[in-house]
């Protein structure tokens, strides 16, 4: 089954992406972060042994769990990353002096992608492209990032250090959303983990109440085939995916992913990954990659995986009339 999960944050959230750079925060949640959070919640509910069995089943392909990254939602309008290199025909409709407005588009209404809707300049609203611009306002700002002063105290000499901590505050009727596709055999446990996660929260400083959210679930039927395939998750390609690279990888960007392992001071191995918005000519699968640091399993009793499976959305793409 495939679902949309709409998130409404009941507290600010901090989504860090730079070590020790607490004064900055992302406004999206990447798919590997969502997957890791669900697995950690699963471990709290069902124990490490059952969670290891779940991971082994996912790695071997005996069961199925896919998540996209979480993107902006404004007054009920859900956005996806703009497919890289896609202009939706706007480059032919706009005056040369206005072409820069196309480059500013970062997010596209899900309905435009799913239903191959034709668009015009009037559908551009800052970094958003939607047929429902009346719901976005003239200058849509679904969130603000505020910096709060914090003080850390040294353990050895009790010296104090002032630093700033960024918090994302979502506006009313705004939040994030993501796709979740799950095998029926594990669906009940995954949704139980999601329920616990809503109370535990996403991101940093959860002990202070940050990152908690409410959510709504709705079933969705997504297309199976298309002329192109939009990546809506972080993806670490498999060896099979890399065959016929130049024909398959139409437009893409790379990023690095790493992070501290939950409940420890150890970091997972760094990996290169494809970013959301990458476009392919055929489906790719991605991988669930073992990123266990050396000696970690002997000390902690389990292995660590980076979720790099591809959540693809088929779409038509190409020039439009």
Coordinates of N, CA and C in Angstrom, one line a residue, residues 33-178:
X33 N 16.6 10.2 6.7 CA 16.3 10.6 8.1 C 15.0 10.1 8.6
X34 N 14.0 10.1 7.7 CA 12.7 9.5 8.0 C 12.8 8.0 8.3
X35 N 13.5 7.3 7.4 CA 13.7 5.9 7.6 C 14.4 5.6 8.9
X36 N 15.4 6.3 9.2 CA 16.2 6.0 10.5 C 15.3 6.3 11.7
X37 N 14.5 7.4 11.6 CA 13.6 7.7 12.7 C 12.6 6.6 13.0
X38 N 12.0 6.1 11.9 CA 11.0 5.0 12.0 C 11.7 3.7 12.6
X39 N 12.9 3.4 12.1 CA 13.6 2.2 12.6 C 13.9 2.4 14.1
X40 N 14.3 3.6 14.5 CA 14.6 3.8 15.9 C 13.4 3.7 16.8
X41 N 12.2 4.2 16.3 CA 11.0 4.1 17.0 C 10.5 2.6 17.0
X42 N 10.8 1.9 15.9 CA 10.4 0.4 15.9 C 11.2 -0.3 17.0
X43 N 12.5 0.1 17.1 CA 13.4 -0.6 18.1 C 12.9 -0.3 19.5
X44 N 12.4 0.9 19.8 CA 11.9 1.3 21.1 C 10.6 0.4 21.4
X45 N 9.8 0.2 20.4 CA 8.5 -0.5 20.6 C 8.7 -2.0 20.7
X46 N 9.6 -2.6 19.8 CA 9.6 -4.0 19.6 C 11.0 -4.7 19.9
X47 N 11.9 -3.8 20.3 CA 13.2 -4.3 20.7 C 14.2 -4.4 19.6
X48 N 15.5 -4.5 19.9 CA 16.6 -4.5 18.9 C 16.5 -5.8 18.1
X49 N 16.2 -6.9 18.7 CA 16.3 -8.2 18.0 C 15.2 -8.2 16.9
X50 N 14.0 -7.8 17.1 CA 13.0 -7.7 16.1 C 13.3 -6.7 15.0
X51 N 13.9 -5.6 15.4 CA 14.3 -4.6 14.5 C 15.4 -5.1 13.6
X52 N 16.4 -5.9 14.1 CA 17.4 -6.5 13.3 C 16.8 -7.4 12.2
X53 N 15.8 -8.2 12.6 CA 15.1 -9.0 11.7 C 14.4 -8.2 10.6
X54 N 13.8 -7.1 11.0 CA 13.2 -6.3 10.0 C 14.2 -5.8 9.0
X55 N 15.3 -5.3 9.5 CA 16.3 -4.8 8.6 C 16.9 -5.8 7.6
X56 N 17.1 -7.0 8.2 CA 17.5 -8.2 7.4 C 16.5 -8.5 6.3
X57 N 15.2 -8.4 6.6 CA 14.2 -8.7 5.6 C 14.2 -7.6 4.6
X58 N 14.4 -6.4 4.9 CA 14.4 -5.3 4.0 C 15.6 -5.4 3.0
X59 N 16.8 -5.7 3.6 CA 18.0 -5.8 2.8 C 17.9 -7.0 1.8
X60 N 17.3 -8.1 2.2 CA 17.2 -9.3 1.4 C 16.0 -9.2 0.4
X61 N 15.1 -8.2 0.6 CA 14.0 -8.0 -0.3 C 12.8 -8.9 0.1
X62 N 12.8 -9.5 1.3 CA 11.7 -10.3 1.7 C 10.5 -9.5 2.1
X63 N 10.7 -8.2 2.4 CA 9.6 -7.3 2.6 C 9.9 -6.0 2.1
X64 N 9.0 -5.1 2.2 CA 9.1 -3.8 1.4 C 8.7 -2.6 2.2
X65 N 9.6 -1.6 2.2 CA 9.3 -0.3 2.9 C 10.1 0.8 2.1
X66 N 9.3 1.7 1.6 CA 9.9 2.9 0.9 C 9.3 4.2 1.4
X67 N 10.2 5.2 1.6 CA 9.7 6.5 1.9 C 10.3 7.5 1.0
X68 N 9.6 8.6 0.7 CA 10.1 9.7 0.0 C 10.7 10.7 1.1
X69 N 11.3 11.7 0.6 CA 11.6 12.8 1.6 C 10.3 13.6 1.8
X70 N 10.4 14.4 2.9 CA 9.2 15.2 3.3 C 9.4 16.7 2.7
X71 N 8.4 17.1 1.9 CA 8.4 18.4 1.3 C 7.3 19.3 1.8
X72 N 7.4 20.6 1.3 CA 6.5 21.6 1.8 C 5.0 21.3 1.5
X73 N 4.1 21.7 2.4 CA 2.7 21.6 2.2 C 2.1 23.0 2.6
X74 N 1.4 23.7 1.7 CA 0.9 25.0 2.0 C -0.6 25.0 1.8
X75 N -1.4 25.2 2.8 CA -2.8 25.3 2.7 C -3.4 24.2 1.8
X76 N -2.9 23.0 2.1 CA -3.4 21.8 1.4 C -2.7 21.5 0.1
X77 N -1.9 22.4 -0.4 CA -1.2 22.1 -1.7 C 0.1 21.4 -1.3
X78 N 0.3 20.2 -1.9 CA 1.5 19.5 -1.6 C 2.5 19.7 -2.8
X79 N 3.8 19.9 -2.4 CA 4.8 20.2 -3.4 C 5.8 19.1 -3.4
X80 N 6.4 18.9 -4.6 CA 7.5 18.0 -4.9 C 8.7 18.8 -5.4
X81 N 9.9 18.2 -5.4 CA 11.0 18.9 -5.9 C 10.9 19.1 -7.4
X82 N 11.2 20.2 -7.9 CA 11.2 20.4 -9.4 C 12.1 19.4 -10.1
X83 N 11.6 18.7 -11.1 CA 12.5 17.8 -11.8 C 13.7 18.6 -12.5
X84 N 14.9 18.2 -12.2 CA 16.0 18.9 -12.7 C 16.0 19.0 -14.2
X85 N 16.2 20.2 -14.8 CA 16.2 20.3 -16.2 C 14.9 20.5 -16.8
X86 N 13.8 20.4 -16.1 CA 12.4 20.5 -16.6 C 11.9 21.9 -16.5
X87 N 11.4 22.4 -17.6 CA 10.9 23.8 -17.7 C 9.4 23.8 -17.8
X88 N 8.7 22.6 -18.1 CA 7.3 22.5 -18.3 C 6.8 23.4 -19.4
X89 N 7.7 23.7 -20.4 CA 7.3 24.5 -21.5 C 7.3 26.0 -21.3
X90 N 7.7 26.4 -20.1 CA 7.7 27.8 -19.7 C 8.8 28.6 -20.5
X91 N 9.8 27.9 -20.8 CA 10.9 28.6 -21.6 C 10.5 29.1 -22.9
X92 N 9.4 28.5 -23.5 CA 8.9 29.0 -24.8 C 7.8 30.1 -24.6
X93 N 7.3 30.2 -23.4 CA 6.1 31.1 -23.2 C 6.6 32.4 -22.6
X94 N 7.7 32.4 -22.0 CA 8.2 33.6 -21.3 C 9.1 34.5 -22.1
X95 N 9.0 35.8 -22.0 CA 10.0 36.7 -22.6 C 11.4 36.4 -22.1
X96 N 12.4 36.6 -22.9 CA 13.8 36.4 -22.5 C 14.1 37.0 -21.2
X97 N 13.6 38.2 -20.9 CA 13.9 38.9 -19.7 C 13.3 38.3 -18.5
X98 N 12.4 37.3 -18.7 CA 11.7 36.7 -17.6 C 12.1 35.3 -17.3
X99 N 13.1 34.8 -18.1 CA 13.5 33.4 -18.0 C 14.1 33.1 -16.6
X100 N 14.6 34.1 -15.9 CA 15.2 33.9 -14.6 C 14.2 33.4 -13.6
X101 N 12.9 33.7 -13.9 CA 11.9 33.3 -12.9 C 11.8 31.7 -12.9
X102 N 12.1 31.1 -14.1 CA 12.0 29.7 -14.2 C 13.1 29.0 -13.3
X103 N 14.3 29.6 -13.3 CA 15.4 29.1 -12.5 C 15.1 29.2 -11.0
X104 N 14.2 30.1 -10.6 CA 14.0 30.3 -9.2 C 13.0 29.2 -8.7
X105 N 12.3 28.5 -9.6 CA 11.4 27.5 -9.2 C 12.1 26.3 -8.6
X106 N 11.8 26.0 -7.3 CA 12.4 24.8 -6.7 C 11.4 23.7 -6.4
X107 N 10.1 24.1 -6.3 CA 9.1 23.1 -5.9 C 7.9 23.2 -6.9
X108 N 7.3 22.0 -7.2 CA 6.2 22.0 -8.2 C 5.0 21.2 -7.5
X109 N 3.8 21.8 -7.7 CA 2.6 21.2 -7.2 C 2.5 19.7 -7.6
X110 N 2.3 18.8 -6.7 CA 2.1 17.4 -7.0 C 1.2 17.1 -8.1
X111 N 0.1 17.9 -8.2 CA -0.9 17.6 -9.2 C -0.4 17.9 -10.6
X112 N 0.5 18.9 -10.7 CA 1.1 19.2 -12.0 C 1.9 18.0 -12.5
X113 N 2.6 17.4 -11.6 CA 3.4 16.2 -12.0 C 2.5 15.0 -12.3
X114 N 1.6 14.7 -11.4 CA 0.8 13.5 -11.5 C -0.2 13.6 -12.7
X115 N -0.7 14.8 -13.0 CA -1.8 14.9 -14.0 C -1.3 15.6 -15.3
X116 N 0.0 15.9 -15.4 CA 0.6 16.5 -16.6 C -0.2 17.8 -16.9
X117 N -0.3 18.6 -16.0 CA -1.1 19.9 -16.2 C -0.2 20.9 -16.9
X118 N -0.8 21.6 -17.8 CA -0.1 22.7 -18.5 C 0.0 23.9 -17.6
X119 N 1.1 24.6 -17.7 CA 1.3 25.8 -16.8 C 1.6 27.0 -17.6
X120 N 1.5 28.2 -16.9 CA 1.8 29.5 -17.5 C 2.5 30.3 -16.5
X121 N 3.0 31.5 -16.9 CA 3.7 32.4 -16.0 C 2.9 32.7 -14.7
X122 N 1.6 32.8 -14.9 CA 0.7 33.2 -13.7 C 0.7 32.1 -12.7
X123 N 1.2 30.9 -13.0 CA 1.3 29.8 -12.0 C 2.6 29.8 -11.2
X124 N 3.5 30.7 -11.5 CA 4.7 30.8 -10.8 C 4.5 31.7 -9.6
X125 N 4.9 31.3 -8.4 CA 4.8 32.1 -7.2 C 6.0 31.9 -6.4
X126 N 7.0 32.8 -6.7 CA 8.3 32.7 -6.1 C 9.0 31.4 -6.5
X127 N 9.3 30.5 -5.4 CA 10.0 29.3 -5.7 C 9.0 28.1 -5.9
X128 N 7.7 28.5 -6.0 CA 6.7 27.4 -6.2 C 6.0 27.6 -7.5
X129 N 5.6 26.4 -8.1 CA 4.8 26.4 -9.3 C 3.6 25.6 -9.0
X130 N 2.4 26.2 -9.2 CA 1.1 25.6 -8.8 C 0.0 26.2 -9.6
X131 N -1.0 25.4 -9.9 CA -2.3 26.0 -10.5 C -3.2 26.6 -9.5
X132 N -2.8 26.5 -8.2 CA -3.6 27.0 -7.1 C -2.9 28.2 -6.4
X133 N -2.4 29.1 -7.1 CA -1.6 30.2 -6.5 C -2.4 31.0 -5.6
X134 N -3.7 31.0 -5.7 CA -4.6 31.8 -4.8 C -4.5 31.3 -3.4
X135 N -4.1 30.0 -3.3 CA -4.0 29.4 -1.9 C -2.6 29.7 -1.3
X136 N -1.7 30.2 -2.1 CA -0.3 30.4 -1.7 C -0.1 31.8 -1.2
X137 N -0.8 32.7 -1.7 CA -0.6 34.1 -1.4 C 0.5 34.7 -2.3
X138 N 0.7 36.0 -2.3 CA 1.6 36.6 -3.3 C 3.1 36.3 -2.9
X139 N 3.4 36.1 -1.6 CA 4.7 35.8 -1.2 C 4.6 34.7 -0.2
X140 N 4.5 33.4 -0.7 CA 4.3 32.3 0.2 C 5.5 32.1 1.1
X141 N 5.2 32.0 2.4 CA 6.3 31.8 3.4 C 5.8 30.8 4.4
X142 N 5.9 29.5 4.1 CA 5.3 28.4 4.9 C 6.0 28.3 6.2
X143 N 7.2 28.9 6.4 CA 7.9 28.7 7.7 C 8.8 29.9 7.8
X144 N 9.3 30.1 9.1 CA 10.3 31.1 9.4 C 11.4 30.3 10.2
X145 N 12.6 30.7 10.1 CA 13.7 30.1 10.9 C 14.2 31.2 11.9
X146 N 14.0 30.9 13.2 CA 14.4 31.8 14.2 C 15.6 31.2 15.0
X147 N 16.5 32.1 15.4 CA 17.7 31.8 16.1 C 17.5 32.1 17.6
X148 N 17.7 31.1 18.4 CA 17.5 31.3 19.9 C 18.9 31.1 20.5
X149 N 19.2 32.1 21.4 CA 20.4 32.0 22.2 C 20.4 30.9 23.2
X150 N 21.5 30.1 23.2 CA 21.7 29.0 24.1 C 23.1 29.2 24.8
X151 N 23.2 28.6 25.9 CA 24.5 28.6 26.7 C 24.9 27.2 27.0
X152 N 26.1 26.8 26.6 CA 26.7 25.5 27.0 C 27.7 25.7 28.1
X153 N 27.7 24.8 29.0 CA 28.6 24.8 30.2 C 29.7 23.7 30.1
X154 N 30.9 24.1 30.1 CA 32.0 23.1 30.1 C 32.0 22.1 31.2
X155 N 32.3 20.9 30.9 CA 32.2 19.8 32.0 C 33.4 19.9 32.9
X156 N 34.6 20.4 32.5 CA 35.8 20.4 33.3 C 35.9 21.7 34.1
X157 N 35.7 22.8 33.5 CA 35.9 24.1 34.3 C 34.6 24.9 34.4
X158 N 33.5 24.4 34.0 CA 32.2 25.1 34.1 C 32.2 26.4 33.4
X159 N 33.1 26.6 32.4 CA 33.1 27.8 31.6 C 31.8 27.8 30.7
X160 N 31.3 29.0 30.4 CA 30.1 29.1 29.6 C 30.4 29.5 28.2
X161 N 29.6 29.1 27.3 CA 29.8 29.5 25.9 C 28.4 29.7 25.2
X162 N 28.3 30.9 24.7 CA 27.0 31.3 24.0 C 27.0 30.9 22.6
X163 N 25.9 30.3 22.2 CA 25.8 29.9 20.8 C 24.3 30.1 20.4
X164 N 24.0 30.0 19.1 CA 22.6 30.2 18.6 C 22.1 28.9 18.0
X165 N 20.9 28.6 18.2 CA 20.2 27.4 17.8 C 19.0 27.7 16.9
X166 N 19.1 27.2 15.6 CA 18.0 27.6 14.7 C 16.8 26.6 14.8
X167 N 15.6 27.3 14.8 CA 14.4 26.5 14.9 C 13.5 26.9 13.8
X168 N 12.9 25.9 13.1 CA 12.0 26.1 12.0 C 10.5 26.1 12.6
X169 N 9.8 27.3 12.4 CA 8.5 27.4 12.8 C 7.6 27.4 11.6
X170 N 6.7 26.5 11.5 CA 5.8 26.4 10.4 C 4.5 27.3 10.6
X171 N 4.1 27.9 9.5 CA 2.9 28.8 9.6 C 1.6 27.9 9.8
X172 N 0.5 28.6 10.1 CA -0.7 27.9 10.2 C -1.1 27.3 8.9
X173 N -1.6 26.1 8.9 CA -2.0 25.3 7.7 C -0.9 25.0 6.8
X174 N 0.3 25.0 7.3 CA 1.5 24.6 6.6 C 2.3 23.6 7.3
X175 N 3.1 22.8 6.6 CA 3.9 21.8 7.2 C 4.6 21.0 6.2
X176 N 4.8 19.7 6.4 CA 5.5 18.9 5.5 C 4.7 17.6 5.2
X177 N 5.1 16.9 4.1 CA 4.4 15.7 3.8 C 5.3 14.7 3.1
X178 N 5.0 13.4 3.1 CA 5.9 12.5 2.3 C 5.0 11.3 1.9

